[in-house]
C-alpha positions as a printed NumPy array, in Angstrom:
array([[  0.   ,   0.   ,   0.   ],
       [  2.859,   2.391,   0.807],
       [  4.299,   1.798,  -2.667],
       [  0.924,   2.689,  -4.205],
       [  0.807,   5.935,  -2.19 ],
       [  4.334,   6.914,  -3.263],
       [  3.513,   6.153,  -6.889],
       [  0.392,   8.266,  -6.703],
       [  2.255,  11.139,  -5.056],
       [  4.864,  11.323,  -7.837],
       [  3.953,  13.915, -10.512],
       [  3.179,  12.132, -13.753],
       [  5.164,  14.678, -15.783],
       [  8.451,  14.047, -13.934],
       [ 11.006,  11.915, -15.728],
       [ 14.598,  10.987, -15.041],
       [ 15.742,  13.533, -17.651],
       [ 13.951,  16.276, -15.698],
       [ 16.098,  15.725, -12.612],
       [ 18.884,  18.274, -12.16 ],
       [ 21.782,  17.063, -10.058],
       [ 23.933,  19.868,  -8.65 ],
       [ 27.585,  18.895,  -8.225],
       [ 29.028,  19.137,  -4.709],
       [ 31.396,  21.987,  -3.879],
       [ 34.846,  20.74 ,  -2.899],
       [ 36.343,  21.881,   0.411],
       [ 33.147,  23.561,   1.604],
       [ 32.849,  22.8  ,   5.313],
       [ 29.597,  21.237,   6.498],
       [ 30.769,  20.208,   9.975],
       [ 32.648,  21.723,  12.877],
       [ 35.487,  24.093,  12.045],
       [ 37.596,  26.809,  13.594],
       [ 36.294,  30.349,  13.233],
       [ 39.403,  31.287,  11.258],
       [ 38.237,  28.862,   8.516],
       [ 34.701,  30.201,   8.186],
       [ 35.52 ,  31.962,   4.868],
       [ 38.032,  29.384,   3.683],
       [ 36.408,  28.118,   0.407],
       [ 36.234,  31.524,  -1.3  ],
       [ 39.461,  32.896,   0.199],
       [ 41.412,  29.795,  -0.859],
       [ 40.29 ,  30.086,  -4.48 ],
       [ 41.277,  33.766,  -4.594],
       [ 44.489,  33.44 ,  -2.585],
       [ 46.145,  30.059,  -3.051],
       [ 48.717,  29.276,  -5.785],
       [ 49.416,  32.891,  -6.806],
       [ 53.086,  33.742,  -6.264],
       [ 55.794,  36.161,  -7.393],
       [ 58.953,  34.242,  -6.505],
       [ 60.868,  31.212,  -7.77 ],
       [ 60.936,  28.232,  -5.415],
       [ 61.811,  24.554,  -5.346],
       [ 60.383,  22.436,  -2.55 ],
       [ 61.078,  18.813,  -1.761],
       [ 58.952,  17.287,   0.992],
       [ 58.229,  13.872,   2.421],
       [ 61.911,  12.914,   2.56 ],
       [ 62.526,  10.294,   5.233],
       [ 65.346,  10.343,   7.749],
       [ 64.391,   7.522,  10.073],
       [ 61.237,   8.585,  11.946],
       [ 61.627,  12.195,  10.778],
       [ 59.88 ,  13.553,   7.681],
       [ 62.148,  16.206,   6.155],
       [ 61.369,  19.047,   3.731],
       [ 63.747,  21.447,   1.983],
       [ 62.633,  24.661,   0.286],
       [ 64.94 ,  26.883,  -1.775],
       [ 63.957,  30.344,  -3.006],
       [ 65.653,  32.462,  -5.645],
       [ 65.572,  36.229,  -5.087],
       [ 65.283,  38.876,  -7.797],
       [ 69.059,  39.405,  -7.501],
       [ 69.684,  35.731,  -8.239],
       [ 70.78 ,  34.651,  -4.757],
       [ 69.479,  31.415,  -3.273],
       [ 68.229,  30.945,   0.267],
       [ 66.965,  27.719,   1.789],
       [ 65.07 ,  26.525,   4.809],
       [ 65.01 ,  23.013,   6.193],
       [ 62.075,  21.59 ,   8.089],
       [ 61.118,  18.358,   9.736],
       [ 58.331,  16.736,  11.71 ],
       [ 57.974,  13.614,  13.816],
       [ 56.153,  12.221,  16.846],
       [ 57.555,  10.841,  20.082],
       [ 55.716,   9.465,  23.127],
       [ 52.441,  11.094,  22.083],
       [ 54.005,  14.507,  21.492],
       [ 53.842,  15.7  ,  17.877],
       [ 56.628,  17.927,  16.586],
       [ 54.585,  19.392,  13.71 ],
       [ 57.287,  21.775,  12.505],
       [ 60.993,  22.096,  13.192],
       [ 62.385,  24.681,  10.814],
       [ 65.749,  26.386,  10.332],
       [ 65.827,  29.43 ,   8.029],
       [ 68.671,  31.002,   6.073],
       [ 68.48 ,  34.22 ,   8.14 ],
       [ 69.256,  32.287,  11.314],
       [ 65.708,  32.222,  12.681],
       [ 64.028,  29.014,  13.827],
       [ 60.448,  27.805,  14.09 ],
       [ 59.04 ,  25.234,  16.506],
       [ 55.459,  23.953,  16.521],
       [ 54.279,  21.075,  18.698],
       [ 50.913,  19.565,  19.576],
       [ 49.549,  17.112,  22.123],
       [ 46.15 ,  15.409,  22.33 ],
       [ 45.479,  14.737,  26.04 ],
       [ 41.923,  13.498,  25.411],
       [ 39.512,  13.051,  22.48 ],
       [ 38.461,  16.391,  20.985],
       [ 41.154,  18.371,  22.795],
       [ 44.485,  19.488,  21.349],
       [ 47.155,  21.574,  23.038],
       [ 49.628,  23.457,  20.844],
       [ 52.831,  25.424,  21.276],
       [ 54.206,  27.713,  18.552],
       [ 57.489,  29.587,  18.783],
       [ 58.942,  31.893,  16.15 ],
       [ 59.493,  35.517,  17.07 ],
       [ 57.257,  34.964,  20.082],
       [ 55.862,  31.972,  21.928],
       [ 52.156,  31.064,  22.038],
       [ 50.466,  28.31 ,  24.016],
       [ 47.189,  27.239,  22.434],
       [ 44.197,  25.023,  23.055],
       [ 41.641,  23.663,  20.576],
       [ 38.559,  21.834,  21.814],
       [ 35.747,  20.287,  19.787],
       [ 32.542,  19.006,  21.394],
       [ 29.575,  18.096,  19.25 ],
       [ 29.121,  20.794,  16.624],
       [ 31.212,  23.464,  18.397],
       [ 34.928,  24.191,  18.128],
       [ 36.639,  26.635,  20.476],
       [ 40.228,  27.878,  20.487],
       [ 42.414,  29.834,  22.864],
       [ 45.931,  31.258,  22.582],
       [ 48.174,  32.931,  25.178],
       [ 51.429,  34.773,  24.556],
       [ 53.597,  33.037,  27.165],
       [ 56.798,  34.896,  26.234],
       [ 55.702,  38.423,  27.083],
       [ 52.336,  37.594,  28.716],
       [ 50.911,  40.408,  26.631],
       [ 47.936,  38.983,  24.728],
       [ 45.161,  36.403,  24.979],
       [ 42.938,  35.386,  22.048],
       [ 39.941,  33.085,  21.815],
       [ 37.347,  32.028,  19.253],
       [ 34.298,  29.813,  18.934],
       [ 32.374,  28.402,  15.977],
       [ 29.237,  26.265,  15.961],
       [ 27.422,  24.443,  13.179],
       [ 23.783,  25.277,  13.761],
       [ 22.835,  23.12 ,  10.768],
       [ 24.682,  21.174,   8.054],
       [ 24.642,  24.357,   5.933],
       [ 25.117,  27.149,   8.489],
       [ 28.054,  27.979,  10.74 ],
       [ 28.197,  30.869,  13.217],
       [ 31.156,  32.091,  15.224],
       [ 33.242,  34.902,  16.633],
       [ 36.616,  35.784,  18.103],
       [ 38.18 ,  38.329,  20.437],
       [ 41.618,  39.409,  21.632],
       [ 42.579,  40.961,  24.965],
       [ 45.79 ,  42.864,  25.694],
       [ 47.099,  41.897,  29.127],
       [ 49.698,  44.617,  29.629],
       [ 50.876,  48.033,  28.505],
       [ 49.026,  51.252,  27.771],
       [ 46.619,  49.397,  25.488],
       [ 45.551,  46.8  ,  28.06 ],
       [ 41.971,  45.717,  27.527],
       [ 39.796,  44.336,  24.756],
       [ 41.713,  44.969,  21.536],
       [ 39.517,  43.284,  18.911],
       [ 36.263,  41.381,  18.545],
       [ 34.441,  40.095,  15.478],
       [ 31.709,  37.69 ,  14.405],
       [ 30.908,  35.799,  11.239],
       [ 28.63 ,  33.315,   9.51 ],
       [ 28.765,  31.006,   6.509],
       [ 26.084,  29.317,   4.435],
       [ 26.395,  26.536,   1.863],
       [ 23.663,  25.183,  -0.369],
       [ 24.016,  23.257,  -3.621],
       [ 26.754,  24.895,  -5.707],
       [ 26.726,  28.119,  -3.656],
       [ 28.827,  29.154,  -0.644],
       [ 28.722,  32.548,   1.075],
       [ 30.294,  33.996,   4.199],
       [ 30.073,  37.281,   6.093],
       [ 32.614,  38.349,   8.723],
       [ 33.261,  41.605,  10.539],
       [ 36.603,  43.368,  10.992],
       [ 37.972,  46.278,  13.03 ],
       [ 35.39 ,  45.897,  15.794],
       [ 32.403,  45.819,  13.423],
       [ 33.675,  48.83 ,  11.448],
       [ 33.912,  46.687,   8.314],
       [ 32.042,  43.739,   6.84 ],
       [ 33.747,  41.22 ,   4.56 ],
       [ 31.673,  39.121,   2.166],
       [ 33.012,  36.069,   0.363],
       [ 31.083,  34.154,  -2.305],
       [ 31.918,  30.959,  -4.185],
       [ 29.779,  29.482,  -6.957],
       [ 30.541,  26.187,  -8.673],
       [ 29.186,  26.502, -12.202],
       [ 30.036,  22.873, -13.002],
       [ 32.622,  20.273, -12.034],
       [ 35.373,  22.195, -13.877],
       [ 34.526,  25.868, -13.379],
       [ 34.278,  27.767, -10.09 ],
       [ 33.86 ,  31.524,  -9.564],
       [ 34.548,  33.549,  -6.418],
       [ 34.441,  37.119,  -5.172],
       [ 35.539,  39.045,  -2.109],
       [ 34.064,  42.415,  -1.144],
       [ 34.414,  44.761,   1.834],
       [ 31.781,  47.163,   3.138],
       [ 32.268,  50.078,   5.547],
       [ 31.037,  53.578,   6.29 ],
       [ 33.992,  54.983,   4.334],
       [ 33.154,  52.944,   1.23 ],
       [ 29.847,  51.181,   0.761],
       [ 31.274,  48.481,  -1.491],
       [ 34.852,  47.698,  -2.4  ],
       [ 35.406,  44.704,  -4.67 ],
       [ 38.626,  43.303,  -3.248],
       [ 38.908,  40.53 ,  -5.839],
       [ 36.94 ,  38.588,  -8.436],
       [ 38.321,  35.381,  -9.881],
       [ 37.779,  31.863, -11.045],
       [ 39.293,  28.441, -11.526],
       [ 38.972,  26.107, -14.527],
       [ 40.207,  22.521, -14.731],
       [ 38.398,  21.257, -17.825],
       [ 41.379,  21.211, -20.198],
       [ 42.633,  17.821, -19.113],
       [ 46.383,  17.612, -19.609],
       [ 46.843,  21.402, -19.432],
       [ 46.141,  21.543, -15.694],
       [ 44.129,  23.962, -13.561],
       [ 43.971,  27.599, -14.684],
       [ 43.157,  30.356, -12.196],
       [ 42.741,  34.097, -12.712],
       [ 41.604,  37.076, -10.659],
       [ 41.332,  40.864, -10.768],
       [ 41.833,  42.976,  -7.64 ],
       [ 40.455,  46.363,  -6.686],
       [ 44.005,  47.756,  -7.019],
       [ 43.858,  47.066, -10.772],
       [ 46.246,  44.119, -10.629],
       [ 45.349,  41.156, -12.84 ],
       [ 46.832,  37.799, -11.839],
       [ 46.781,  34.343, -13.398],
       [ 48.38 ,  31.017, -12.608],
       [ 48.629,  27.481, -13.901],
       [ 48.864,  24.443, -11.615],
       [ 49.855,  21.157, -13.233],
       [ 51.209,  17.781, -12.184],
       [ 54.126,  17.391, -14.607],
       [ 55.185,  14.   , -13.228],
       [ 53.88 ,  11.661, -10.514],
       [ 53.985,  13.634,  -7.235],
       [ 55.689,  16.595,  -8.939],
       [ 53.568,  19.76 ,  -9.224],
       [ 54.387,  22.903, -11.186],
       [ 52.872,  26.301, -10.391],
       [ 53.467,  29.162, -12.843],
       [ 52.061,  32.574, -11.963],
       [ 52.081,  36.115, -13.352],
       [ 50.568,  39.493, -12.519],
       [ 50.384,  42.942, -14.103],
       [ 48.963,  46.287, -12.989],
       [ 46.585,  47.595, -15.646],
       [ 48.368,  47.601, -18.996],
       [ 51.743,  48.753, -17.66 ],
       [ 54.145,  46.007, -18.759],
       [ 56.879,  47.363, -16.465],
       [ 54.85 ,  46.118, -13.492],
       [ 54.771,  42.512, -14.711],
       [ 55.857,  40.001, -12.09 ],
       [ 56.174,  36.261, -12.429],
       [ 56.507,  33.335, -10.111],
       [ 57.474,  29.719, -10.591],
       [ 57.296,  26.914,  -8.08 ],
       [ 58.004,  23.19 ,  -8.208],
       [ 56.933,  20.898,  -5.373],
       [ 57.95 ,  17.271,  -5.249]])
Protein backbone atom coordinates (compact mmCIF):
# COMPACT_ATOMS: atom_id res chain seq x y z
CA UNK A 1 0.00 0.00 0.00
CA UNK A 2 2.86 2.39 0.81
CA UNK A 3 4.30 1.80 -2.67
CA UNK A 4 0.92 2.69 -4.20
CA UNK A 5 0.81 5.94 -2.19
CA UNK A 6 4.33 6.91 -3.26
CA UNK A 7 3.51 6.15 -6.89
CA UNK A 8 0.39 8.27 -6.70
CA UNK A 9 2.26 11.14 -5.06
CA UNK A 10 4.86 11.32 -7.84
CA UNK A 11 3.95 13.91 -10.51
CA UNK A 12 3.18 12.13 -13.75
CA UNK A 13 5.16 14.68 -15.78
CA UNK A 14 8.45 14.05 -13.93
CA UNK A 15 11.01 11.91 -15.73
CA UNK A 16 14.60 10.99 -15.04
CA UNK A 17 15.74 13.53 -17.65
CA UNK A 18 13.95 16.28 -15.70
CA UNK A 19 16.10 15.72 -12.61
CA UNK A 20 18.88 18.27 -12.16
CA UNK A 21 21.78 17.06 -10.06
CA UNK A 22 23.93 19.87 -8.65
CA UNK A 23 27.59 18.89 -8.22
CA UNK A 24 29.03 19.14 -4.71
CA UNK A 25 31.40 21.99 -3.88
CA UNK A 26 34.85 20.74 -2.90
CA UNK A 27 36.34 21.88 0.41
CA UNK A 28 33.15 23.56 1.60
CA UNK A 29 32.85 22.80 5.31
CA UNK A 30 29.60 21.24 6.50
CA UNK A 31 30.77 20.21 9.97
CA UNK A 32 32.65 21.72 12.88
CA UNK A 33 35.49 24.09 12.05
CA UNK A 34 37.60 26.81 13.59
CA UNK A 35 36.29 30.35 13.23
CA UNK A 36 39.40 31.29 11.26
CA UNK A 37 38.24 28.86 8.52
CA UNK A 38 34.70 30.20 8.19
CA UNK A 39 35.52 31.96 4.87
CA UNK A 40 38.03 29.38 3.68
CA UNK A 41 36.41 28.12 0.41
CA UNK A 42 36.23 31.52 -1.30
CA UNK A 43 39.46 32.90 0.20
CA UNK A 44 41.41 29.80 -0.86
CA UNK A 45 40.29 30.09 -4.48
CA UNK A 46 41.28 33.77 -4.59
CA UNK A 47 44.49 33.44 -2.59
CA UNK A 48 46.14 30.06 -3.05
CA UNK A 49 48.72 29.28 -5.78
CA UNK A 50 49.42 32.89 -6.81
CA UNK A 51 53.09 33.74 -6.26
CA UNK A 52 55.79 36.16 -7.39
CA UNK A 53 58.95 34.24 -6.51
CA UNK A 54 60.87 31.21 -7.77
CA UNK A 55 60.94 28.23 -5.42
CA UNK A 56 61.81 24.55 -5.35
CA UNK A 57 60.38 22.44 -2.55
CA UNK A 58 61.08 18.81 -1.76
CA UNK A 59 58.95 17.29 0.99
CA UNK A 60 58.23 13.87 2.42
CA UNK A 61 61.91 12.91 2.56
CA UNK A 62 62.53 10.29 5.23
CA UNK A 63 65.35 10.34 7.75
CA UNK A 64 64.39 7.52 10.07
CA UNK A 65 61.24 8.59 11.95
CA UNK A 66 61.63 12.19 10.78
CA UNK A 67 59.88 13.55 7.68
CA UNK A 68 62.15 16.21 6.15
CA UNK A 69 61.37 19.05 3.73
CA UNK A 70 63.75 21.45 1.98
CA UNK A 71 62.63 24.66 0.29
CA UNK A 72 64.94 26.88 -1.78
CA UNK A 73 63.96 30.34 -3.01
CA UNK A 74 65.65 32.46 -5.64
CA UNK A 75 65.57 36.23 -5.09
CA UNK A 76 65.28 38.88 -7.80
CA UNK A 77 69.06 39.40 -7.50
CA UNK A 78 69.68 35.73 -8.24
CA UNK A 79 70.78 34.65 -4.76
CA UNK A 80 69.48 31.42 -3.27
CA UNK A 81 68.23 30.94 0.27
CA UNK A 82 66.97 27.72 1.79
CA UNK A 83 65.07 26.53 4.81
CA UNK A 84 65.01 23.01 6.19
CA UNK A 85 62.08 21.59 8.09
CA UNK A 86 61.12 18.36 9.74
CA UNK A 87 58.33 16.74 11.71
CA UNK A 88 57.97 13.61 13.82
CA UNK A 89 56.15 12.22 16.85
CA UNK A 90 57.56 10.84 20.08
CA UNK A 91 55.72 9.46 23.13
CA UNK A 92 52.44 11.09 22.08
CA UNK A 93 54.01 14.51 21.49
CA UNK A 94 53.84 15.70 17.88
CA UNK A 95 56.63 17.93 16.59
CA UNK A 96 54.58 19.39 13.71
CA UNK A 97 57.29 21.77 12.50
CA UNK A 98 60.99 22.10 13.19
CA UNK A 99 62.38 24.68 10.81
CA UNK A 100 65.75 26.39 10.33
CA UNK A 101 65.83 29.43 8.03
CA UNK A 102 68.67 31.00 6.07
CA UNK A 103 68.48 34.22 8.14
CA UNK A 104 69.26 32.29 11.31
CA UNK A 105 65.71 32.22 12.68
CA UNK A 106 64.03 29.01 13.83
CA UNK A 107 60.45 27.80 14.09
CA UNK A 108 59.04 25.23 16.51
CA UNK A 109 55.46 23.95 16.52
CA UNK A 110 54.28 21.08 18.70
CA UNK A 111 50.91 19.57 19.58
CA UNK A 112 49.55 17.11 22.12
CA UNK A 113 46.15 15.41 22.33
CA UNK A 114 45.48 14.74 26.04
CA UNK A 115 41.92 13.50 25.41
CA UNK A 116 39.51 13.05 22.48
CA UNK A 117 38.46 16.39 20.98
CA UNK A 118 41.15 18.37 22.80
CA UNK A 119 44.48 19.49 21.35
CA UNK A 120 47.16 21.57 23.04
CA UNK A 121 49.63 23.46 20.84
CA UNK A 122 52.83 25.42 21.28
CA UNK A 123 54.21 27.71 18.55
CA UNK A 124 57.49 29.59 18.78
CA UNK A 125 58.94 31.89 16.15
CA UNK A 126 59.49 35.52 17.07
CA UNK A 127 57.26 34.96 20.08
CA UNK A 128 55.86 31.97 21.93
CA UNK A 129 52.16 31.06 22.04
CA UNK A 130 50.47 28.31 24.02
CA UNK A 131 47.19 27.24 22.43
CA UNK A 132 44.20 25.02 23.06
CA UNK A 133 41.64 23.66 20.58
CA UNK A 134 38.56 21.83 21.81
CA UNK A 135 35.75 20.29 19.79
CA UNK A 136 32.54 19.01 21.39
CA UNK A 137 29.58 18.10 19.25
CA UNK A 138 29.12 20.79 16.62
CA UNK A 139 31.21 23.46 18.40
CA UNK A 140 34.93 24.19 18.13
CA UNK A 141 36.64 26.64 20.48
CA UNK A 142 40.23 27.88 20.49
CA UNK A 143 42.41 29.83 22.86
CA UNK A 144 45.93 31.26 22.58
CA UNK A 145 48.17 32.93 25.18
CA UNK A 146 51.43 34.77 24.56
CA UNK A 147 53.60 33.04 27.16
CA UNK A 148 56.80 34.90 26.23
CA UNK A 149 55.70 38.42 27.08
CA UNK A 150 52.34 37.59 28.72
CA UNK A 151 50.91 40.41 26.63
CA UNK A 152 47.94 38.98 24.73
CA UNK A 153 45.16 36.40 24.98
CA UNK A 154 42.94 35.39 22.05
CA UNK A 155 39.94 33.09 21.82
CA UNK A 156 37.35 32.03 19.25
CA UNK A 157 34.30 29.81 18.93
CA UNK A 158 32.37 28.40 15.98
CA UNK A 159 29.24 26.27 15.96
CA UNK A 160 27.42 24.44 13.18
CA UNK A 161 23.78 25.28 13.76
CA UNK A 162 22.83 23.12 10.77
CA UNK A 163 24.68 21.17 8.05
CA UNK A 164 24.64 24.36 5.93
CA UNK A 165 25.12 27.15 8.49
CA UNK A 166 28.05 27.98 10.74
CA UNK A 167 28.20 30.87 13.22
CA UNK A 168 31.16 32.09 15.22
CA UNK A 169 33.24 34.90 16.63
CA UNK A 170 36.62 35.78 18.10
CA UNK A 171 38.18 38.33 20.44
CA UNK A 172 41.62 39.41 21.63
CA UNK A 173 42.58 40.96 24.97
CA UNK A 174 45.79 42.86 25.69
CA UNK A 175 47.10 41.90 29.13
CA UNK A 176 49.70 44.62 29.63
CA UNK A 177 50.88 48.03 28.51
CA UNK A 178 49.03 51.25 27.77
CA UNK A 179 46.62 49.40 25.49
CA UNK A 180 45.55 46.80 28.06
CA UNK A 181 41.97 45.72 27.53
CA UNK A 182 39.80 44.34 24.76
CA UNK A 183 41.71 44.97 21.54
CA UNK A 184 39.52 43.28 18.91
CA UNK A 185 36.26 41.38 18.54
CA UNK A 186 34.44 40.09 15.48
CA UNK A 187 31.71 37.69 14.41
CA UNK A 188 30.91 35.80 11.24
CA UNK A 189 28.63 33.31 9.51
CA UNK A 190 28.77 31.01 6.51
CA UNK A 191 26.08 29.32 4.43
CA UNK A 192 26.39 26.54 1.86
CA UNK A 193 23.66 25.18 -0.37
CA UNK A 194 24.02 23.26 -3.62
CA UNK A 195 26.75 24.90 -5.71
CA UNK A 196 26.73 28.12 -3.66
CA UNK A 197 28.83 29.15 -0.64
CA UNK A 198 28.72 32.55 1.08
CA UNK A 199 30.29 34.00 4.20
CA UNK A 200 30.07 37.28 6.09
CA UNK A 201 32.61 38.35 8.72
CA UNK A 202 33.26 41.61 10.54
CA UNK A 203 36.60 43.37 10.99
CA UNK A 204 37.97 46.28 13.03
CA UNK A 205 35.39 45.90 15.79
CA UNK A 206 32.40 45.82 13.42
CA UNK A 207 33.68 48.83 11.45
CA UNK A 208 33.91 46.69 8.31
CA UNK A 209 32.04 43.74 6.84
CA UNK A 210 33.75 41.22 4.56
CA UNK A 211 31.67 39.12 2.17
CA UNK A 212 33.01 36.07 0.36
CA UNK A 213 31.08 34.15 -2.31
CA UNK A 214 31.92 30.96 -4.19
CA UNK A 215 29.78 29.48 -6.96
CA UNK A 216 30.54 26.19 -8.67
CA UNK A 217 29.19 26.50 -12.20
CA UNK A 218 30.04 22.87 -13.00
CA UNK A 219 32.62 20.27 -12.03
CA UNK A 220 35.37 22.19 -13.88
CA UNK A 221 34.53 25.87 -13.38
CA UNK A 222 34.28 27.77 -10.09
CA UNK A 223 33.86 31.52 -9.56
CA UNK A 224 34.55 33.55 -6.42
CA UNK A 225 34.44 37.12 -5.17
CA UNK A 226 35.54 39.04 -2.11
CA UNK A 227 34.06 42.41 -1.14
CA UNK A 228 34.41 44.76 1.83
CA UNK A 229 31.78 47.16 3.14
CA UNK A 230 32.27 50.08 5.55
CA UNK A 231 31.04 53.58 6.29
CA UNK A 232 33.99 54.98 4.33
CA UNK A 233 33.15 52.94 1.23
CA UNK A 234 29.85 51.18 0.76
CA UNK A 235 31.27 48.48 -1.49
CA UNK A 236 34.85 47.70 -2.40
CA UNK A 237 35.41 44.70 -4.67
CA UNK A 238 38.63 43.30 -3.25
CA UNK A 239 38.91 40.53 -5.84
CA UNK A 240 36.94 38.59 -8.44
CA UNK A 241 38.32 35.38 -9.88
CA UNK A 242 37.78 31.86 -11.04
CA UNK A 243 39.29 28.44 -11.53
CA UNK A 244 38.97 26.11 -14.53
CA UNK A 245 40.21 22.52 -14.73
CA UNK A 246 38.40 21.26 -17.83
CA UNK A 247 41.38 21.21 -20.20
CA UNK A 248 42.63 17.82 -19.11
CA UNK A 249 46.38 17.61 -19.61
CA UNK A 250 46.84 21.40 -19.43
CA UNK A 251 46.14 21.54 -15.69
CA UNK A 252 44.13 23.96 -13.56
CA UNK A 253 43.97 27.60 -14.68
CA UNK A 254 43.16 30.36 -12.20
CA UNK A 255 42.74 34.10 -12.71
CA UNK A 256 41.60 37.08 -10.66
CA UNK A 257 41.33 40.86 -10.77
CA UNK A 258 41.83 42.98 -7.64
CA UNK A 259 40.46 46.36 -6.69
CA UNK A 260 44.00 47.76 -7.02
CA UNK A 261 43.86 47.07 -10.77
CA UNK A 262 46.25 44.12 -10.63
CA UNK A 263 45.35 41.16 -12.84
CA UNK A 264 46.83 37.80 -11.84
CA UNK A 265 46.78 34.34 -13.40
CA UNK A 266 48.38 31.02 -12.61
CA UNK A 267 48.63 27.48 -13.90
CA UNK A 268 48.86 24.44 -11.61
CA UNK A 269 49.86 21.16 -13.23
CA UNK A 270 51.21 17.78 -12.18
CA UNK A 271 54.13 17.39 -14.61
CA UNK A 272 55.18 14.00 -13.23
CA UNK A 273 53.88 11.66 -10.51
CA UNK A 274 53.99 13.63 -7.24
CA UNK A 275 55.69 16.60 -8.94
CA UNK A 276 53.57 19.76 -9.22
CA UNK A 277 54.39 22.90 -11.19
CA UNK A 278 52.87 26.30 -10.39
CA UNK A 279 53.47 29.16 -12.84
CA UNK A 280 52.06 32.57 -11.96
CA UNK A 281 52.08 36.11 -13.35
CA UNK A 282 50.57 39.49 -12.52
CA UNK A 283 50.38 42.94 -14.10
CA UNK A 284 48.96 46.29 -12.99
CA UNK A 285 46.58 47.60 -15.65
CA UNK A 286 48.37 47.60 -19.00
CA UNK A 287 51.74 48.75 -17.66
CA UNK A 288 54.15 46.01 -18.76
CA UNK A 289 56.88 47.36 -16.46
CA UNK A 290 54.85 46.12 -13.49
CA UNK A 291 54.77 42.51 -14.71
CA UNK A 292 55.86 40.00 -12.09
CA UNK A 293 56.17 36.26 -12.43
CA UNK A 294 56.51 33.34 -10.11
CA UNK A 295 57.47 29.72 -10.59
CA UNK A 296 57.30 26.91 -8.08
CA UNK A 297 58.00 23.19 -8.21
CA UNK A 298 56.93 20.90 -5.37
CA UNK A 299 57.95 17.27 -5.25
